[in-house]
Coordinates of C-alpha atoms and ligand atoms in Angstrom, one line a residue:
X1 CA 145.5 92.6 -208.6
X2 CA 145.8 89.7 -205.9
X3 CA 143.7 86.7 -207.0
X4 CA 140.8 85.7 -204.8
X5 CA 141.2 82.4 -203.0
X6 CA 138.3 79.9 -202.2
X7 CA 139.1 76.8 -199.8
X8 CA 136.5 74.2 -199.6
X9 CA 136.5 71.7 -196.8
X10 CA 134.8 68.3 -197.9
X11 CA 135.9 67.3 -201.2
X12 CA 132.5 64.9 -201.7
X13 CA 129.7 65.5 -204.0
X14 CA 128.8 69.2 -202.6
X15 CA 132.6 70.2 -202.1
X16 CA 133.5 68.9 -205.7
X17 CA 130.5 70.6 -207.3
X18 CA 131.3 74.0 -205.4
X19 CA 134.8 73.8 -206.9
X20 CA 133.4 73.3 -210.5
X21 CA 131.1 76.3 -210.0
X22 CA 133.9 78.5 -208.8
X23 CA 136.3 77.3 -211.5
X24 CA 133.6 77.9 -214.2
X25 CA 133.1 81.4 -213.1
X26 CA 137.0 82.1 -212.6
X27 CA 136.4 83.2 -209.2
X28 CA 139.9 82.7 -207.6
X29 CA 142.3 79.8 -206.9
X30 CA 140.7 77.0 -205.4
X31 CA 141.6 74.5 -202.4
X32 CA 140.1 71.4 -201.9
X33 CA 140.7 69.7 -198.2
X34 CA 139.4 66.4 -197.1
X35 CA 140.4 63.8 -194.5
X36 CA 140.5 61.6 -197.6
X37 CA 144.1 63.0 -198.7
X38 CA 144.0 61.1 -202.1
X39 CA 140.4 62.1 -202.9
X40 CA 141.0 65.9 -202.3
X41 CA 144.1 65.6 -204.4
X42 CA 142.7 63.8 -207.3
X43 CA 139.5 65.7 -207.6
X44 CA 141.5 69.1 -207.7
X45 CA 144.1 67.7 -210.2
X46 CA 141.1 66.1 -212.1
X47 CA 139.4 69.5 -212.5
X48 CA 142.5 71.5 -213.1
X49 CA 143.2 69.2 -216.2
X50 CA 139.6 70.4 -217.6
X51 CA 141.0 73.9 -217.6
X52 CA 142.4 73.9 -220.8
X53 CA 139.2 72.7 -222.7
X54 CA 136.8 74.9 -220.4
X55 CA 139.3 78.0 -220.5
X56 CA 139.3 79.0 -216.7
X57 CA 142.6 80.0 -215.4
X58 CA 142.6 79.2 -211.5
X59 CA 145.1 77.1 -209.5
X60 CA 143.3 74.1 -208.1
X61 CA 145.1 72.2 -205.5
X62 CA 144.0 69.7 -202.9
X63 CA 145.0 67.4 -199.9
X64 CA 144.6 67.2 -196.2
X65 CA 147.0 69.5 -195.0
X66 CA 145.3 72.7 -193.9
X67 CA 148.3 74.9 -194.6
X68 CA 147.0 74.9 -198.0
X69 CA 144.1 77.1 -197.0
X70 CA 146.4 79.8 -195.9
X71 CA 145.5 83.3 -196.9
X72 CA 141.9 82.3 -198.1
X73 CA 139.3 84.9 -198.5
X74 CA 136.4 82.3 -198.3
X75 CA 136.3 79.0 -196.5
X76 CA 133.4 76.8 -197.6
X77 CA 132.4 73.9 -195.0
X78 CA 131.1 71.0 -196.5
X79 CA 132.6 68.3 -194.6
X80 CA 130.1 65.9 -192.9
X81 CA 127.6 63.0 -193.6
X82 CA 124.7 63.5 -196.1
X83 CA 121.3 62.4 -195.9
X84 CA 120.1 58.6 -196.9
X85 CA 116.3 58.1 -197.8
X86 CA 114.1 58.6 -194.5
X87 CA 116.5 60.5 -192.6
X88 CA 115.7 64.2 -192.0
X89 CA 118.5 66.8 -191.8
X90 CA 118.3 67.0 -188.0
X91 CA 119.2 63.1 -187.9
X92 CA 122.9 64.3 -189.0
X93 CA 123.4 66.5 -186.0
X94 CA 125.7 64.3 -183.7
X95 CA 128.0 63.2 -186.5
X96 CA 128.3 66.6 -188.2
X97 CA 128.7 68.6 -185.1
X98 CA 131.9 66.9 -184.3
X99 CA 133.1 67.3 -187.6
X100 CA 132.1 71.1 -188.4
X101 CA 133.5 72.2 -185.0
X102 CA 137.0 70.6 -185.5
X103 CA 137.0 71.8 -189.1
X104 CA 136.2 75.5 -187.9
X105 CA 139.0 75.5 -185.4
X106 CA 141.3 74.5 -188.0
X107 CA 139.9 77.2 -190.2
X108 CA 140.4 79.7 -187.6
X109 CA 144.0 78.6 -187.0
X110 CA 145.2 78.4 -190.6
X111 CA 142.9 81.3 -192.4
X112 CA 142.0 83.7 -189.5
X113 CA 140.9 86.4 -191.9
X114 CA 138.6 84.4 -194.0
X115 CA 134.7 84.3 -194.3
X116 CA 133.1 81.0 -193.4
X117 CA 130.4 79.8 -195.6
X118 CA 128.7 76.7 -194.1
X119 CA 126.8 74.1 -196.2
X120 CA 126.7 70.9 -193.7
X121 CA 123.4 70.0 -192.3
X122 CA 121.3 70.5 -190.3
X123 CA 122.3 73.9 -191.7
X124 CA 121.0 76.4 -188.9
X125 CA 122.8 74.4 -186.3
X126 CA 126.1 73.8 -188.1
X127 CA 126.5 77.7 -188.7
X128 CA 126.1 78.2 -185.0
X129 CA 128.6 75.4 -184.4
X130 CA 131.2 77.1 -187.0
X131 CA 130.8 80.5 -185.3
X132 CA 131.4 79.2 -181.8
X133 CA 134.3 77.0 -182.6
X134 CA 135.9 79.5 -184.9
X135 CA 135.7 82.2 -182.6
X136 CA 135.1 84.5 -185.9
X137 CA 132.9 87.6 -185.6
X138 CA 129.1 86.7 -186.6
X139 CA 129.6 89.0 -189.7
X140 CA 132.1 86.7 -190.9
X141 CA 130.2 83.4 -190.5
X142 CA 127.3 82.8 -192.9
X143 CA 125.3 79.5 -193.9
X144 CA 123.9 78.6 -197.3
X145 CA 120.2 77.5 -197.4
X146 CA 118.0 80.5 -198.7
X147 CA 119.9 80.8 -202.0
X148 CA 119.1 77.3 -202.5
X149 CA 115.5 77.4 -201.3
X150 CA 114.7 80.3 -203.4
X151 CA 116.5 78.6 -206.6
X152 CA 114.3 75.7 -206.1
X153 CA 110.9 77.7 -205.7
X154 CA 112.0 79.9 -208.6
X155 CA 112.8 76.8 -210.7
X156 CA 109.3 75.3 -209.8
X157 CA 107.6 78.5 -210.7
X158 CA 109.3 78.7 -213.9
X159 CA 108.0 75.2 -214.7
X160 CA 104.6 76.1 -214.1
X161 CA 104.7 79.3 -215.9
X162 CA 106.9 78.3 -218.8
X163 CA 108.6 81.5 -218.8
X164 CA 112.2 82.1 -218.3
X165 CA 113.7 81.5 -214.9
X166 CA 115.7 84.9 -215.2
X167 CA 112.7 86.8 -214.7
X168 CA 111.4 85.4 -211.5
X169 CA 112.1 87.0 -208.3
X170 CA 111.4 85.6 -204.8
X171 CA 111.9 85.9 -201.3
X172 CA 111.8 83.3 -198.4
X173 CA 112.9 83.4 -194.7
X174 CA 113.4 81.2 -191.9
X175 CA 115.2 77.9 -191.5
X176 CA 116.4 75.6 -194.3
X177 CA 113.9 73.4 -196.3
X178 CA 110.8 72.2 -194.5
X179 CA 111.0 75.1 -192.2
X180 CA 111.3 77.8 -194.4
X181 CA 108.7 80.8 -194.6
X182 CA 107.6 81.4 -198.3
X183 CA 106.5 85.0 -199.0
X184 CA 104.5 84.7 -202.3
X185 CA 103.6 88.3 -201.5
X186 CA 107.3 89.1 -202.4
X187 CA 107.4 86.8 -205.5
X188 CA 107.0 88.6 -208.9
X189 CA 107.8 87.8 -212.8
X190 CA 109.6 90.7 -214.1
X191 CA 107.8 92.8 -211.4
X192 CA 104.3 91.4 -212.1
X193 CA 102.9 89.9 -208.8
X194 CA 102.9 86.3 -209.0
X195 CA 99.2 85.9 -207.8
X196 CA 98.5 87.6 -210.9
X197 CA 100.1 84.9 -213.0
X198 CA 99.2 81.7 -211.1
X199 CA 96.4 80.5 -208.8
X200 CA 96.8 80.2 -205.0
X201 CA 96.7 76.4 -205.3
X202 CA 99.5 76.3 -207.8
X203 CA 101.7 78.7 -206.0
X204 CA 101.1 76.8 -202.6
X205 CA 102.3 73.4 -204.5
X206 CA 105.4 75.2 -205.8
X207 CA 106.1 76.4 -202.0
X208 CA 105.5 72.8 -200.6
X209 CA 107.7 71.3 -203.6
X210 CA 110.4 73.9 -202.7
X211 CA 110.0 73.0 -198.8
X212 CA 110.6 69.3 -199.6
X213 CA 112.7 69.9 -202.4
X214 CA 115.8 68.2 -200.7
X215 CA 113.9 65.2 -199.8
X216 CA 112.7 64.7 -203.5
X217 CA 116.4 64.5 -204.4
X218 CA 117.3 62.5 -201.6
X219 CA 114.4 59.9 -202.4
X220 CA 115.5 59.9 -206.2
X221 CA 119.3 59.4 -205.7
X222 CA 119.7 58.0 -202.3
X223 CA 121.9 61.0 -201.1
X224 CA 121.7 64.6 -200.8
X225 CA 121.5 67.2 -203.6
X226 CA 124.8 68.7 -204.6
X227 CA 124.6 70.9 -207.9
X228 CA 122.2 73.3 -206.7
X229 CA 123.3 73.7 -203.0
X230 CA 127.0 74.3 -204.2
X231 CA 125.5 76.8 -206.7
X232 CA 124.0 78.7 -203.8
X233 CA 127.2 78.9 -202.1
X234 CA 129.2 80.1 -205.3
X235 CA 126.4 82.8 -205.7
X236 CA 127.2 84.2 -202.0
X237 CA 130.9 83.7 -202.8
X238 CA 131.1 85.8 -206.1
X239 CA 128.8 88.6 -204.0
X240 CA 131.6 88.5 -201.4
X241 CA 134.6 88.4 -203.6
X242 CA 133.4 91.2 -206.2
X243 CA 132.1 93.0 -203.2
X244 CA 128.7 93.3 -205.1
X245 CA 126.4 94.1 -202.3
X246 CA 124.0 92.0 -203.4
X247 CA 120.9 91.2 -201.2
X248 CA 120.8 87.2 -200.8
X249 CA 118.8 85.0 -198.5
X250 CA 121.3 83.5 -196.0
X251 CA 121.6 82.1 -192.7
X252 CA 122.9 85.2 -190.7
X253 CA 123.3 85.9 -187.2
X254 CA 120.1 87.7 -185.9
X255 CA 119.5 89.2 -182.2
X256 CA 117.1 92.1 -182.4
X257 CA 116.7 91.5 -186.3
X258 CA 113.2 90.0 -187.0
X259 CA 112.4 89.7 -183.3
X260 CA 114.8 86.4 -183.1
X261 CA 116.4 87.2 -179.8
X262 CA 115.8 90.5 -178.5
X263 CA 118.4 92.0 -176.3
X264 CA 120.4 88.7 -176.4
X265 CA 123.9 90.2 -176.4
X266 CA 126.0 87.5 -178.0
X267 CA 123.4 84.9 -177.6
X268 CA 121.5 85.4 -181.1
X269 CA 120.9 82.8 -183.8
X270 CA 121.6 82.0 -187.5
X271 CA 118.5 82.2 -189.2
X272 CA 117.6 82.7 -193.0
X273 CA 117.2 86.5 -193.7
X274 CA 118.0 88.7 -196.7
X275 CA 121.5 90.3 -196.3
X276 CA 123.7 92.7 -197.9
X277 CA 126.7 90.6 -199.1
X278 CA 130.1 92.3 -199.7
X279 CA 133.8 92.1 -198.7
X280 CA 133.1 92.2 -195.2
X281 CA 130.9 89.2 -195.4
X282 CA 127.4 89.8 -194.0
X283 CA 127.4 93.5 -194.1
X284 CA 123.5 94.1 -193.4
X285 CA 120.5 92.4 -192.6
X286 CA 117.5 93.8 -194.7
X287 CA 114.4 93.8 -192.5
X288 CA 111.1 93.0 -194.1
X289 CA 107.6 94.2 -192.7
X290 CA 105.9 90.8 -192.2
X291 CA 102.0 90.8 -192.2
X292 CA 99.7 88.8 -189.5
X293 CA 100.0 85.7 -191.5
X294 CA 103.7 85.5 -192.0
X295 CA 104.9 86.6 -188.8
X296 CA 103.8 83.5 -186.8
X297 CA 105.4 81.3 -189.5
X298 CA 108.6 82.9 -189.0
X299 CA 108.4 82.8 -185.2
X300 CA 107.8 78.8 -185.4
X301 CA 110.7 78.7 -187.9
X302 CA 113.0 80.3 -185.6
X303 CA 111.9 78.4 -182.8
X304 CA 112.9 75.3 -184.6
X305 CA 116.2 76.6 -185.3
X306 CA 116.4 77.4 -181.3
X307 CA 115.6 73.9 -180.3
X308 CA 118.3 72.6 -182.6
X309 CA 120.9 74.7 -181.4
X310 CA 119.8 73.6 -177.9
X311 CA 120.6 70.1 -179.0
X312 CA 124.2 71.4 -180.1
X313 CA 124.6 72.9 -176.5
X314 CA 123.2 70.0 -174.7
X315 CA 125.6 67.7 -176.7
X316 CA 128.5 69.9 -176.1
X317 CA 128.0 70.3 -172.3
X318 CA 128.1 66.5 -171.9
X319 CA 131.0 65.6 -169.8
X320 CA 133.9 63.7 -171.4
X321 CA 136.1 61.0 -169.6
X322 CA 137.9 64.0 -167.6
X323 CA 134.4 65.1 -166.6
X324 CA 134.8 68.6 -168.8
X325 CA 132.3 69.2 -171.4
X326 CA 132.9 67.4 -174.6
X327 CA 133.0 70.8 -176.7
X328 CA 133.5 73.5 -174.3
X329 CA 133.4 76.3 -177.0
X330 CA 130.0 75.3 -178.2
X331 CA 128.4 75.5 -174.8
Ligands
APR1 N1 137.4 66.9 -192.5 C1 137.3 67.1 -193.8 N2 136.6 66.4 -194.6 C2 135.8 65.6 -194.0 C3 135.6 65.4 -192.6 C4 136.5 66.1 -191.9 N3 136.6 66.1 -190.4 N4 134.8 64.6 -192.3 C5 134.1 64.1 -193.4 N5 134.9 64.9 -194.6 C6 134.3 64.6 -195.8 C7 134.5 63.1 -196.3 O1 135.6 62.3 -196.5 C8 133.6 63.6 -197.6 O2 134.5 63.4 -198.8 O3 133.4 65.3 -196.2 C9 132.8 64.8 -197.7 C10 131.3 64.9 -197.6 O4 131.0 64.3 -199.0 P1 129.9 63.4 -199.2 O5 129.8 62.3 -198.4 O6 129.7 63.4 -200.5 O7 128.5 64.3 -198.7 P2 128.0 65.9 -199.5 O8 126.9 65.5 -200.3 O9 129.1 66.5 -200.0 O10 127.3 66.4 -198.3 C11 128.0 67.2 -197.3 O11 126.6 69.0 -197.1 O12 124.7 69.5 -198.0 C12 125.1 68.9 -197.0 O13 123.5 67.4 -196.0 C13 124.7 67.4 -196.6 O14 125.8 67.4 -194.4 C14 125.9 67.0 -195.9 C15 127.1 67.9 -196.4

């Protein structure tokens, strides 16, 4: 059987963590790409040298040459700058838009049949950027946000409950982090509704901590989180590579779904929703019936995604020295 191949663009903190999680699960051969050629080569070699001890059997290579990614099943985009204390994810937009669009174009040129998973922030706008710049069908472009947000929420609930993390199931919708829409109604511990086990105050506290979970890490470390975000990427990658048809919360392209952009043919948005992930990438969006309290929260979150994408479009339309749009594909 042919081995799967995962390429990771950006060999910094999140990219390297993706490579480690992918290798530990032996998901396939791994390529690390970075503008810093030596960093990508060095981290790939370093990780490969742990294989005899860890016992994983994957080829791991790295560098700045995009021919390395040829034949990839999945390409993860982590290239970009991370947050510093006091910065919001949105503050990264100008720099990361240029980086993600140029990376996505190269991915389309060298791995035209791959499925792209974006991790660079601000996530919801960077998935849009990668989609437009790659020209890929929307089903083959996804953003990792929901897996991380749900994982954080589950982790905090587990700390409160003192029970195994394995038994906690949760669902969140909407934009990444501060913008997410928690759905405690769909949160349970081995099937027991969470509100039978914890008070509203404690659940709200966990929701709030999950919302600002990224900021909590930035405050502590002075840079963005990487183990858990990368873990979310590899959870999605595994579902795709093994064609598991798992339902995972991802930033996925929506038009009519959840009333995001009704009738907007080809002009929808990437919003965090539960998706069926399999070998085709995003194979189906699962629509959950929201109640009167939840629906307006999602609407508000979607509006923030739209506002961010507008910033991308406006920046892309800005004329360059030749009087042409700076990023014509993104307009
Ligand atoms: N092509 C390839 N690699 C690039 C490019 C580019 N055009 N531009 C930057 N990089 C690389 C950098 O050289 C660096 O090694 O991207 C890497 C980013 O790594 P870090 O600075 O460690 O940042 P990281 O913590 O990995 O975060 C990257 O992911 O979670 C998000 O908010 C985070 O947007 C940020 C992104």
